Coordinates of C-alpha atoms in Angstrom, one line a residue:
Chain A
X1 CA -69.2 -17.1 9.4
X2 CA -71.2 -14.9 11.6
X3 CA -69.0 -11.5 11.0
X4 CA -70.5 -10.3 7.3
X5 CA -68.8 -8.0 5.6
X6 CA -70.2 -5.0 4.2
X7 CA -71.2 -5.9 0.4
X8 CA -69.8 -2.3 -0.4
X9 CA -66.3 -3.0 1.0
X10 CA -65.1 -4.7 -2.1
X11 CA -66.0 -2.0 -4.3
X12 CA -63.8 0.3 -2.2
X13 CA -61.1 -2.4 -2.8
X14 CA -61.7 -2.3 -6.5
X15 CA -61.5 1.6 -6.7
X16 CA -58.2 1.1 -4.6
X17 CA -56.6 -1.4 -6.7
X18 CA -57.9 0.1 -9.9
X19 CA -56.5 3.9 -8.9
X20 CA -53.3 2.4 -8.1
X21 CA -53.0 0.7 -11.4
X22 CA -53.9 3.8 -13.4
X23 CA -52.0 6.5 -11.5
X24 CA -48.9 4.1 -11.5
X25 CA -49.1 3.6 -15.1
X26 CA -49.0 7.8 -15.4
X27 CA -46.2 7.8 -13.0
X28 CA -44.0 5.3 -14.8
X29 CA -44.5 6.6 -18.1
X30 CA -43.4 10.1 -17.0
X31 CA -40.0 8.6 -15.9
X32 CA -39.5 6.0 -18.9
X33 CA -40.6 8.0 -21.8
X34 CA -38.5 10.6 -23.9
X35 CA -39.0 14.2 -23.4
X36 CA -37.7 15.8 -26.4
X37 CA -40.6 18.8 -26.4
X38 CA -40.7 21.4 -28.8
X39 CA -43.1 24.3 -29.4
X40 CA -45.1 22.7 -32.2
X41 CA -45.5 19.5 -30.3
X42 CA -47.0 21.2 -27.3
X43 CA -49.5 23.6 -29.0
X44 CA -53.1 22.4 -29.8
X45 CA -53.7 20.3 -32.7
X46 CA -54.9 22.2 -35.7
X47 CA -53.5 20.6 -38.9
X48 CA -50.0 21.6 -38.7
X49 CA -50.8 25.3 -38.8
X50 CA -50.6 27.6 -36.0
X51 CA -53.6 27.2 -33.8
X52 CA -56.4 29.3 -33.2
X53 CA -56.3 31.1 -30.2
X54 CA -59.2 29.2 -28.0
X55 CA -61.7 31.0 -25.7
X56 CA -60.7 30.6 -21.7
X57 CA -62.1 28.0 -20.0
X58 CA -62.8 25.5 -22.8
X59 CA -64.8 27.2 -25.6
X60 CA -68.4 27.3 -26.9
X61 CA -70.6 24.6 -28.2
X62 CA -74.0 24.6 -29.8
X63 CA -76.6 25.1 -27.7
X64 CA -78.6 21.7 -28.8
X65 CA -75.9 19.8 -26.7
X66 CA -77.5 21.5 -23.4
X67 CA -81.1 20.8 -24.7
X68 CA -80.1 17.0 -25.1
X69 CA -78.5 17.3 -21.7
X70 CA -81.4 18.8 -20.2
X71 CA -83.7 16.4 -21.8
X72 CA -81.5 13.3 -20.6
X73 CA -81.5 14.3 -16.9
X74 CA -85.4 14.0 -17.1
X75 CA -85.5 10.7 -18.9
X76 CA -82.7 9.3 -16.6
X77 CA -84.8 10.3 -13.5
X78 CA -87.9 8.7 -15.0
X79 CA -86.1 5.5 -15.9
X80 CA -84.8 5.2 -12.3
X81 CA -88.3 5.9 -10.8
X82 CA -89.2 2.9 -13.1
X83 CA -86.7 0.5 -11.5
X84 CA -88.6 0.2 -7.9
X85 CA -91.8 -0.2 -9.4
X86 CA -90.2 -3.0 -11.7
X87 CA -88.8 -4.8 -8.5
X88 CA -92.1 -4.3 -6.8
X89 CA -94.7 -4.7 -9.4
X90 CA -96.3 -7.8 -8.2
X91 CA -96.8 -6.3 -4.7
X92 CA -98.0 -2.8 -5.9
X93 CA -100.3 -4.5 -8.1
X94 CA -103.0 -2.3 -10.1
X95 CA -102.4 0.7 -8.1
X96 CA -98.4 0.9 -9.0
X97 CA -99.4 0.1 -12.6
X98 CA -101.9 2.8 -13.1
X99 CA -99.5 5.3 -10.9
X100 CA -96.4 4.5 -13.2
X101 CA -98.5 4.8 -16.1
X102 CA -99.8 8.4 -15.1
X103 CA -96.1 9.2 -14.4
X104 CA -95.4 8.2 -17.9
X105 CA -97.8 9.9 -19.6
X106 CA -96.8 13.3 -17.8
X107 CA -93.4 12.5 -18.9
X108 CA -94.4 11.6 -22.2
X109 CA -96.2 15.1 -22.9
X110 CA -93.2 17.1 -22.9
X111 CA -91.3 14.6 -25.0
X112 CA -93.7 14.9 -27.5
X113 CA -93.6 18.5 -27.4
X114 CA -89.8 18.8 -27.6
X115 CA -90.2 16.7 -30.1
X116 CA -92.8 18.5 -32.2
X117 CA -90.7 21.6 -31.3
X118 CA -87.6 20.0 -33.3
X119 CA -85.9 19.8 -30.1
X120 CA -84.8 16.2 -31.4
X121 CA -83.5 17.3 -35.2
X122 CA -79.8 17.9 -35.5
Chain B
X1 CA -115.7 -2.2 -11.2
X2 CA -115.8 -2.0 -7.6
X3 CA -112.8 -4.5 -7.2
X4 CA -111.0 -2.4 -9.6
X5 CA -111.6 0.8 -7.9
X6 CA -110.7 -0.8 -4.6
X7 CA -107.5 -2.2 -5.9
X8 CA -106.8 1.7 -7.2
X9 CA -107.3 3.2 -3.9
X10 CA -105.7 0.5 -1.6
X11 CA -103.0 -1.5 -3.0
X12 CA -103.8 -5.2 -1.5
X13 CA -100.1 -6.4 -1.0
X14 CA -99.9 -10.2 -3.3
X15 CA -97.6 -12.8 -1.5
X16 CA -94.2 -12.0 -1.8
X17 CA -92.4 -13.5 -4.5
X18 CA -91.3 -17.4 -3.9
X19 CA -87.4 -17.7 -4.6
X20 CA -86.7 -20.3 -7.5
X21 CA -85.7 -23.7 -7.0
X22 CA -82.1 -24.1 -5.6
X23 CA -82.1 -20.5 -4.4
X24 CA -79.1 -19.8 -2.2
X25 CA -78.7 -16.4 -0.2
X26 CA -75.6 -15.2 -2.3
X27 CA -74.9 -12.0 -0.4
X28 CA -74.2 -14.3 2.7
X29 CA -71.7 -16.7 1.3
X30 CA -70.3 -13.4 -0.1
X31 CA -70.1 -11.5 2.9
X32 CA -67.8 -14.7 4.5
X33 CA -65.1 -13.4 2.5
X34 CA -62.3 -12.6 4.0
X35 CA -60.6 -8.8 3.2
X36 CA -57.7 -10.5 1.7
X37 CA -59.7 -12.6 -0.5
X38 CA -61.6 -9.7 -1.7
X39 CA -58.2 -7.9 -2.6
X40 CA -57.2 -11.0 -4.2
X41 CA -60.4 -11.0 -6.0
X42 CA -60.1 -7.4 -7.4
X43 CA -56.6 -8.1 -8.6
X44 CA -57.6 -11.3 -10.3
X45 CA -60.5 -9.3 -12.3
X46 CA -57.7 -6.3 -13.0
X47 CA -55.3 -8.9 -14.3
X48 CA -58.6 -10.7 -16.1
X49 CA -59.6 -7.5 -17.8
X50 CA -56.2 -6.3 -19.0
X51 CA -55.4 -9.7 -20.7
X52 CA -58.7 -9.7 -22.2
X53 CA -58.4 -6.3 -23.7
X54 CA -55.2 -7.4 -25.0
X55 CA -56.6 -10.3 -26.5
X56 CA -59.6 -8.0 -27.7
X57 CA -57.3 -6.2 -29.7
X58 CA -55.7 -8.9 -31.5
X59 CA -58.6 -10.9 -31.9
X60 CA -60.6 -7.6 -33.6
X61 CA -57.5 -7.1 -35.9
X62 CA -57.7 -10.7 -36.7
X63 CA -61.0 -11.2 -37.4
X64 CA -61.7 -7.7 -39.2
X65 CA -59.0 -8.9 -41.4
X66 CA -60.5 -12.1 -42.4
X67 CA -63.7 -10.3 -43.1
X68 CA -61.4 -7.9 -45.3
X69 CA -59.5 -10.9 -47.2
X70 CA -56.5 -10.0 -45.4
X71 CA -54.3 -12.0 -43.0
X72 CA -53.7 -9.7 -40.2
X73 CA -51.1 -9.6 -37.5
X74 CA -49.2 -12.9 -38.2
X75 CA -45.4 -12.1 -37.6
X76 CA -44.8 -12.0 -33.8
X77 CA -45.3 -15.1 -32.2
X78 CA -48.3 -17.8 -32.8
X79 CA -50.6 -16.5 -34.7
X80 CA -49.1 -13.2 -34.1
X81 CA -50.2 -12.9 -30.6
X82 CA -47.2 -11.1 -29.5
X83 CA -47.8 -8.1 -31.7
X84 CA -50.3 -6.8 -28.9
X85 CA -47.9 -7.1 -25.7
X86 CA -45.7 -4.9 -28.6
X87 CA -48.3 -2.6 -29.0
X88 CA -49.2 -2.0 -25.1
X89 CA -45.2 -2.0 -24.3
X90 CA -44.9 1.0 -27.4
X91 CA -47.8 3.0 -25.8
X92 CA -46.0 3.3 -22.5
X93 CA -42.8 3.9 -23.9
X94 CA -43.9 6.7 -26.0
X95 CA -43.3 10.6 -25.2
X96 CA -46.1 11.9 -22.8
X97 CA -47.0 15.2 -24.5
X98 CA -48.8 17.7 -22.6
X99 CA -50.6 20.5 -24.7
X100 CA -49.7 24.0 -23.0
X101 CA -53.6 25.1 -23.0
X102 CA -54.5 22.3 -21.1
X103 CA -56.4 22.6 -17.5
X104 CA -53.4 21.2 -15.0
X105 CA -55.6 18.9 -13.0
X106 CA -58.4 17.9 -15.2
X107 CA -56.1 16.9 -18.0
X108 CA -54.6 14.3 -16.0
X109 CA -57.7 13.1 -14.1
X110 CA -60.3 12.7 -17.2
X111 CA -58.2 9.6 -18.4
X112 CA -58.1 8.2 -14.9
X113 CA -62.1 8.6 -14.2
X114 CA -62.5 7.0 -17.6
X115 CA -60.5 3.8 -16.9
X116 CA -61.5 3.8 -13.2
X117 CA -65.3 3.5 -13.7
X118 CA -64.4 0.9 -16.7
X119 CA -62.8 -1.2 -14.1
X120 CA -65.3 -1.3 -11.7
X121 CA -68.0 -2.7 -13.5
X122 CA -67.1 -6.4 -13.7
X123 CA -67.0 -6.3 -9.9
X124 CA -70.8 -6.9 -9.9
X125 CA -70.6 -9.3 -12.8
X126 CA -71.2 -13.0 -11.6
X127 CA -68.8 -15.1 -13.7
X128 CA -69.7 -18.5 -11.7
X129 CA -71.4 -19.6 -8.8
X130 CA -69.9 -20.4 -5.5
X131 CA -66.9 -22.9 -5.9
X132 CA -64.5 -24.2 -3.4
X133 CA -61.2 -22.5 -3.8
X134 CA -58.4 -25.0 -4.9
X135 CA -56.2 -26.5 -1.6
X136 CA -58.5 -25.0 0.8
X137 CA -62.1 -25.8 2.3
X138 CA -63.6 -22.3 1.5
X139 CA -66.0 -21.8 -0.5
X140 CA -66.5 -18.3 -2.5
X141 CA -68.6 -17.2 -5.5
X142 CA -66.9 -16.5 -8.4
X143 CA -67.9 -12.8 -8.4
X144 CA -66.4 -9.8 -6.3
X145 CA -69.7 -8.6 -4.3
X146 CA -73.3 -8.6 -5.1
X147 CA -75.6 -6.1 -3.3
X148 CA -79.4 -5.1 -3.7
X149 CA -78.7 -2.4 -6.3
X150 CA -76.1 -4.2 -8.1
X151 CA -77.5 -3.8 -11.8
X152 CA -78.0 -0.2 -10.7
X153 CA -74.7 0.3 -10.0
X154 CA -73.2 -0.8 -13.4
X155 CA -75.1 2.0 -14.8
X156 CA -74.1 4.3 -12.5
X157 CA -70.3 3.4 -13.4
X158 CA -71.2 4.2 -17.2
X159 CA -72.7 7.3 -16.3
X160 CA -69.7 8.5 -14.5
X161 CA -67.3 7.4 -17.1
X162 CA -68.8 10.0 -19.3
X163 CA -67.0 12.4 -17.1
X164 CA -63.7 11.2 -18.1
X165 CA -64.7 12.1 -21.9
X166 CA -66.3 15.4 -21.2
X167 CA -63.7 16.7 -19.0
X168 CA -60.9 15.4 -21.2
X169 CA -61.9 17.1 -24.1
X170 CA -62.7 20.4 -22.1
X171 CA -59.6 20.2 -20.5
X172 CA -57.5 19.8 -23.4
X173 CA -58.0 23.6 -24.3
X174 CA -58.3 22.4 -28.0
X175 CA -61.2 22.7 -30.6
X176 CA -61.2 19.0 -32.1
X177 CA -61.5 17.6 -28.4
X178 CA -63.8 19.7 -27.3
X179 CA -66.3 19.0 -30.2
X180 CA -65.5 15.4 -29.8
X181 CA -66.2 15.4 -26.4
X182 CA -69.8 17.1 -26.2
X183 CA -70.4 14.9 -29.2
X184 CA -69.3 11.7 -27.6
X185 CA -71.4 12.8 -24.3
X186 CA -74.5 13.7 -26.2
X187 CA -74.3 10.3 -27.6
X188 CA -73.4 8.4 -24.7
X189 CA -76.1 9.8 -22.6
X190 CA -78.6 9.3 -25.5
X191 CA -78.0 5.4 -25.7
X192 CA -77.8 5.3 -22.0
X193 CA -81.5 6.1 -21.8
X194 CA -82.4 3.4 -24.5
X195 CA -80.0 0.9 -22.4
X196 CA -81.7 1.9 -18.8
X197 CA -85.4 1.2 -20.5
X198 CA -84.4 -2.0 -21.8
X199 CA -83.4 -3.1 -18.4
X200 CA -86.8 -2.3 -16.9
X201 CA -88.2 -5.5 -17.8
X202 CA -85.4 -7.6 -17.0
X203 CA -86.1 -6.3 -13.4
X204 CA -89.3 -7.0 -13.6
X205 CA -89.0 -10.7 -14.3
X206 CA -86.1 -10.9 -12.0
X207 CA -88.0 -9.0 -9.2
X208 CA -84.4 -8.4 -8.2
X209 CA -81.3 -6.0 -8.9
X210 CA -79.0 -8.9 -7.2
X211 CA -77.0 -10.0 -10.3
X212 CA -76.8 -13.4 -9.0
X213 CA -80.8 -13.3 -8.7
X214 CA -81.0 -12.4 -12.3
X215 CA -79.1 -15.2 -13.3
X216 CA -80.9 -17.5 -11.2
X217 CA -84.4 -16.6 -12.7
X218 CA -83.0 -17.3 -16.0
X219 CA -82.3 -20.9 -15.6
X220 CA -85.4 -22.1 -17.2
X221 CA -85.7 -19.6 -20.2
X222 CA -83.2 -17.1 -20.9
X223 CA -84.4 -13.2 -20.6
X224 CA -83.0 -12.6 -24.1
X225 CA -85.5 -15.1 -25.4
X226 CA -88.5 -13.9 -23.4
X227 CA -87.7 -10.2 -23.3
X228 CA -86.7 -10.4 -27.2
X229 CA -87.6 -6.8 -28.0
X230 CA -85.9 -5.5 -24.8
X231 CA -82.6 -7.5 -25.6
X232 CA -82.7 -6.7 -29.2
X233 CA -82.9 -2.7 -28.0
X234 CA -80.0 -3.4 -25.5
X235 CA -77.8 -4.6 -28.4
X236 CA -78.3 -1.3 -30.3
X237 CA -77.9 0.9 -27.4
X238 CA -74.8 -1.2 -26.1
X239 CA -73.0 -0.5 -29.5
X240 CA -74.1 3.4 -29.0
X241 CA -72.7 3.3 -25.5
X242 CA -69.3 2.0 -26.3
X243 CA -68.6 4.5 -29.1
X244 CA -68.2 1.6 -31.9
X245 CA -68.9 1.4 -35.4
X246 CA -71.4 2.2 -36.7
X247 CA -71.8 4.5 -34.2
X248 CA -68.1 5.6 -33.6
X249 CA -69.0 9.3 -34.5
X250 CA -67.1 10.8 -31.3
X251 CA -63.8 9.6 -33.4
X252 CA -64.8 10.4 -36.9
X253 CA -61.4 10.9 -37.8
X254 CA -62.4 12.9 -41.3
X255 CA -64.3 15.4 -39.0
X256 CA -62.8 15.2 -35.5
X257 CA -58.9 14.1 -35.7
X258 CA -59.4 11.7 -32.9
X259 CA -62.6 13.3 -30.8
X260 CA -61.8 13.9 -27.1
X261 CA -58.4 11.9 -27.1
X262 CA -56.7 14.0 -29.8
X263 CA -54.3 15.7 -27.5
X264 CA -53.4 12.9 -25.5
X265 CA -50.3 10.6 -25.9
X266 CA -48.5 7.8 -24.2
X267 CA -50.0 6.1 -21.3
X268 CA -53.0 8.6 -21.0
X269 CA -53.9 7.8 -24.4
X270 CA -53.4 4.0 -23.6
X271 CA -56.2 4.4 -20.7
X272 CA -58.8 6.1 -22.9
X273 CA -58.1 3.2 -25.3
X274 CA -58.3 0.5 -22.5
X275 CA -61.4 2.0 -21.2
X276 CA -63.0 1.7 -24.3
X277 CA -62.1 -2.0 -24.6
X278 CA -63.1 -2.9 -21.1
X279 CA -66.5 -1.0 -21.7
X280 CA -67.1 -3.4 -24.7
X281 CA -66.0 -6.2 -22.3
X282 CA -68.3 -4.7 -19.7
X283 CA -71.4 -4.4 -22.0
X284 CA -71.3 -7.5 -23.4
X285 CA -70.9 -9.0 -19.7
X286 CA -73.8 -7.2 -18.7
X287 CA -75.8 -8.5 -22.0
X288 CA -74.6 -12.2 -20.8
X289 CA -75.8 -11.8 -17.2
X290 CA -79.1 -10.1 -17.7
X291 CA -80.3 -11.6 -21.2
X292 CA -78.2 -14.5 -22.0
X293 CA -78.6 -16.6 -18.7
X294 CA -75.2 -15.4 -17.3
X295 CA -73.1 -18.3 -16.1
X296 CA -75.3 -21.2 -16.6
X297 CA -74.9 -23.3 -19.3
X298 CA -76.8 -23.0 -22.6
X299 CA -79.8 -25.1 -23.0
X300 CA -79.0 -28.8 -24.3
X301 CA -75.8 -28.8 -22.0
X302 CA -77.5 -27.6 -19.0
X303 CA -79.8 -30.7 -18.8
X304 CA -76.8 -33.2 -19.2
X305 CA -76.7 -35.2 -16.0
X306 CA -78.7 -33.0 -13.7
X307 CA -76.8 -30.0 -14.4
X308 CA -73.4 -30.7 -13.3
X309 CA -72.0 -28.4 -15.9
X310 CA -73.5 -25.6 -14.2
X311 CA -71.7 -26.3 -11.0
X312 CA -67.8 -26.0 -10.2
X313 CA -65.7 -24.2 -12.6
X314 CA -67.5 -25.1 -15.7
X315 CA -69.6 -21.8 -15.6
X316 CA -66.8 -19.9 -16.4
X317 CA -66.6 -21.5 -19.6
X318 CA -69.9 -20.8 -20.3
X319 CA -69.7 -17.2 -19.5
X320 CA -66.5 -16.5 -21.2
X321 CA -67.7 -18.0 -24.6
X322 CA -71.1 -15.6 -24.4
X323 CA -68.9 -12.9 -23.9
X324 CA -66.7 -13.4 -26.7
X325 CA -69.6 -14.6 -29.0
X326 CA -70.8 -10.8 -28.3
X327 CA -67.2 -9.5 -28.9
X328 CA -67.2 -11.3 -32.1
X329 CA -70.5 -9.5 -32.8
X330 CA -69.2 -6.1 -32.2
X331 CA -66.4 -6.9 -34.7
X332 CA -68.6 -8.3 -37.0
X333 CA -70.7 -4.9 -36.8
X334 CA -68.0 -3.2 -37.2
X335 CA -66.9 -5.2 -40.5
X336 CA -70.2 -5.0 -42.0
X337 CA -71.9 -1.4 -41.2
X338 CA -70.7 2.4 -42.2
X339 CA -70.9 5.0 -39.8
X340 CA -73.9 7.0 -39.7
X341 CA -74.2 10.6 -40.1
X342 CA -74.9 12.4 -36.5
X343 CA -78.0 13.9 -37.6
X344 CA -79.5 10.0 -38.2
X345 CA -77.5 8.8 -35.1
X346 CA -79.7 11.0 -32.9
X347 CA -82.6 10.3 -34.6
X348 CA -82.3 6.6 -34.3
X349 CA -81.6 7.2 -30.4
X350 CA -84.3 9.7 -29.6
X351 CA -87.3 9.2 -31.8
X352 CA -86.7 5.5 -32.4
X353 CA -84.9 3.5 -29.6
X354 CA -86.5 5.6 -26.6
X355 CA -90.4 5.5 -27.9
X356 CA -89.9 1.7 -28.3
X357 CA -88.3 1.4 -25.2
X358 CA -91.3 3.1 -23.3
X359 CA -93.8 1.2 -25.3
X360 CA -92.2 -2.2 -24.5
X361 CA -92.2 -1.3 -20.9
X362 CA -95.8 0.0 -20.9
X363 CA -96.8 -3.4 -22.6
X364 CA -95.1 -5.8 -20.9
X365 CA -96.0 -3.8 -17.5
X366 CA -99.6 -4.1 -18.5
X367 CA -99.5 -7.6 -19.6
X368 CA -97.6 -9.0 -16.5
X369 CA -99.8 -7.2 -13.8
X370 CA -103.2 -8.6 -15.6
X371 CA -101.5 -12.1 -15.3
X372 CA -100.3 -11.7 -11.7
X373 CA -104.2 -10.3 -10.9
X374 CA -105.3 -13.2 -13.4
X375 CA -107.4 -11.2 -15.4
X376 CA -105.6 -12.3 -18.6
X377 CA -108.1 -14.2 -20.9
X378 CA -107.4 -18.0 -21.4
X379 CA -105.5 -19.2 -24.6
X380 CA -108.7 -20.5 -26.0
X381 CA -110.2 -17.1 -25.6
X382 CA -107.4 -15.6 -27.5
X383 CA -106.5 -18.2 -30.2
X384 CA -109.7 -17.8 -32.6
X385 CA -109.5 -13.9 -32.5
X386 CA -105.9 -13.6 -32.9
X387 CA -105.9 -16.1 -35.8
X388 CA -108.6 -13.8 -37.5
X389 CA -106.8 -10.8 -37.0
X390 CA -103.3 -12.2 -37.9
X391 CA -105.4 -13.8 -41.1
X392 CA -106.5 -10.4 -41.9
X393 CA -103.4 -8.7 -41.6
X394 CA -102.0 -11.0 -43.8
X395 CA -104.7 -10.6 -46.6
X396 CA -104.5 -6.8 -46.5
X397 CA -100.5 -6.8 -46.4
X398 CA -100.9 -9.2 -49.5
X399 CA -103.4 -7.4 -51.5
X400 CA -103.0 -3.9 -50.5
X401 CA -102.8 -1.7 -53.2
X402 CA -99.5 0.6 -54.4
X403 CA -100.3 4.1 -55.7
X404 CA -100.3 4.3 -59.4
X405 CA -97.2 6.1 -60.1
X406 CA -95.2 4.5 -57.5
X407 CA -93.1 2.2 -59.1
X408 CA -91.3 -0.4 -57.1
X409 CA -87.4 0.0 -57.3
X410 CA -85.3 -2.6 -58.7
X411 CA -82.5 -3.9 -60.7
X412 CA -82.9 -2.3 -64.4
X413 CA -85.3 0.4 -63.6
X414 CA -84.6 3.8 -63.6
X415 CA -85.4 5.6 -60.6
X416 CA -85.5 9.4 -60.2
X417 CA -84.1 10.4 -57.0
X418 CA -84.4 13.8 -55.0
X419 CA -80.8 14.9 -55.1
X420 CA -81.2 17.1 -52.2
X421 CA -83.0 14.7 -50.0
X422 CA -83.8 16.1 -46.1
X423 CA -81.4 19.0 -47.1
X424 CA -78.4 17.0 -47.7
X425 CA -76.7 16.4 -51.2
X426 CA -76.7 12.6 -52.1
X427 CA -75.0 11.1 -55.3
X428 CA -76.9 8.8 -57.3
X429 CA -76.8 4.9 -56.8
X430 CA -76.3 2.5 -59.8
X431 CA -79.7 2.8 -61.6
X432 CA -80.7 6.1 -60.2
X433 CA -80.8 9.2 -62.5
X434 CA -80.0 12.7 -61.1
X435 CA -83.1 15.2 -62.0
X436 CA -81.7 18.0 -64.2
X437 CA -80.4 20.9 -62.2
X438 CA -82.8 24.0 -62.0
X439 CA -80.0 26.0 -63.1
X440 CA -79.2 24.4 -66.4
X441 CA -82.6 25.5 -67.6
X442 CA -82.2 29.0 -66.6
X443 CA -79.6 30.1 -69.1
X444 CA -80.1 29.6 -73.1
X445 CA -76.2 28.9 -72.9
X446 CA -76.7 26.0 -70.5
X447 CA -80.2 25.0 -72.1
X448 CA -78.1 24.4 -75.6
X449 CA -75.7 22.3 -73.7
X450 CA -77.8 20.0 -72.0
X451 CA -79.7 19.5 -75.5
X452 CA -76.4 18.7 -76.5
X453 CA -75.7 16.5 -73.9
X454 CA -78.8 14.8 -74.2
X455 CA -78.5 14.3 -78.1
X456 CA -74.9 12.7 -77.2
X457 CA -76.4 10.5 -74.9
X458 CA -79.0 9.6 -77.1
X459 CA -76.6 8.9 -79.9

């Protein structure tokens, strides 16, 4: 066959099919499930007691989670840069190796710094 | 020396990698698919995943029961197989309670994001080679699609799936889901790093991110054997990534009720539940594809009459066998190991898995480049020094002097433990003795009591 389909089109089809199923489930359950609501049922879970009023817009979480999230972004980008090198390391040869090792070293310094400062202690 | 400097300054492109024997340009056969065929395949994957999840729930309950000397589901249908159909229908028929403080849009969108992302991963997993569709002359691979960054797409889906968890917990407007959501996302992103690092060496060996190329590159030797450290890293990371025991901290019932899905009920809960089990299947399928030879038959079988078992619909069998072996591993781990504390868990991820992953990438990268450049010393040159070093290491390990006063712990010996090890109180194990409390020696009254107790123990 000469006419080739773009390989990303099946992904769109898959997204469509999966979305249809997921949304259909939510819609169907709205119609076939019972609806006997009361105040206690609809209030936020709090071990059977009156729920504490939560802060508007979610609430507060420990700062550590933000620290982990920021560190994650640094490392995720590092890994994404490792992949192209991993695919082409044979052609990049020694030049690529030295380049990627310097890059890794640059990331490792702040990693060690954060480690020593207790950024990974919970 | 001059050579090295030259190589550093101007990269000399080495001849491009020759494709392995019997290489077929997969993307061409794939792109020959009609839109109708693509749609059929997509629906087939969906049905396959739904049935697999139903089976996985039954499988898990049954296996874990046997491990705990129980029988498990056995009433409805043969081997209790219909139990899970009832379970699924029950969830659909339950009342859909929406908590009052929710964010209206995100509360519904979050479980949908989770489950849709979970469904997407299987679209690039190769379940088999190109086969002839029954009753027609058309040939198509047993795979929805494959593209130059297929393996990256898998990681991308896992990453977007985290949004479903974070938004679900946040949009509930409740305390427990929020804490569960941030915990869960911190856990998943931490172990995603370890997972991503473990895949680097796989891509080095396959020189491609087409999943079919990665499978083809393992025709001779599975990457799980060749790159064993990376495989072990992936195995640990995949359990952490899917929130399974011993890493199921987001759902630590004693602390967080049900984590991010506390406020979800009915089908929305079912979607989260489904997403969790599909993710188990996903990581197992990815492990199969990237490390365990994908759909190719295991070694003794792959040699049977020139690899006839690697053609036609046979590979589906090998693929499923490998995936379900890994699923069994998941259940086995759940039946054997206890849940980690959160600080232990984060320490394992950041202070052990990530440094190991980085170290392995550097080690393998240097070794491979030296190998490609043909700068590696020959086997003869290596053997003698290696034998000497290994021998010395053995001698050192065997005759390493133990510190005086450092008693080896064993049965029958009483060892004093630090009752507040690392700031957390721990009860003594059998054969261990708590040190006397500093408070008991402070007051005269307590001291006399302690003495009395000591006398009683002696008597």
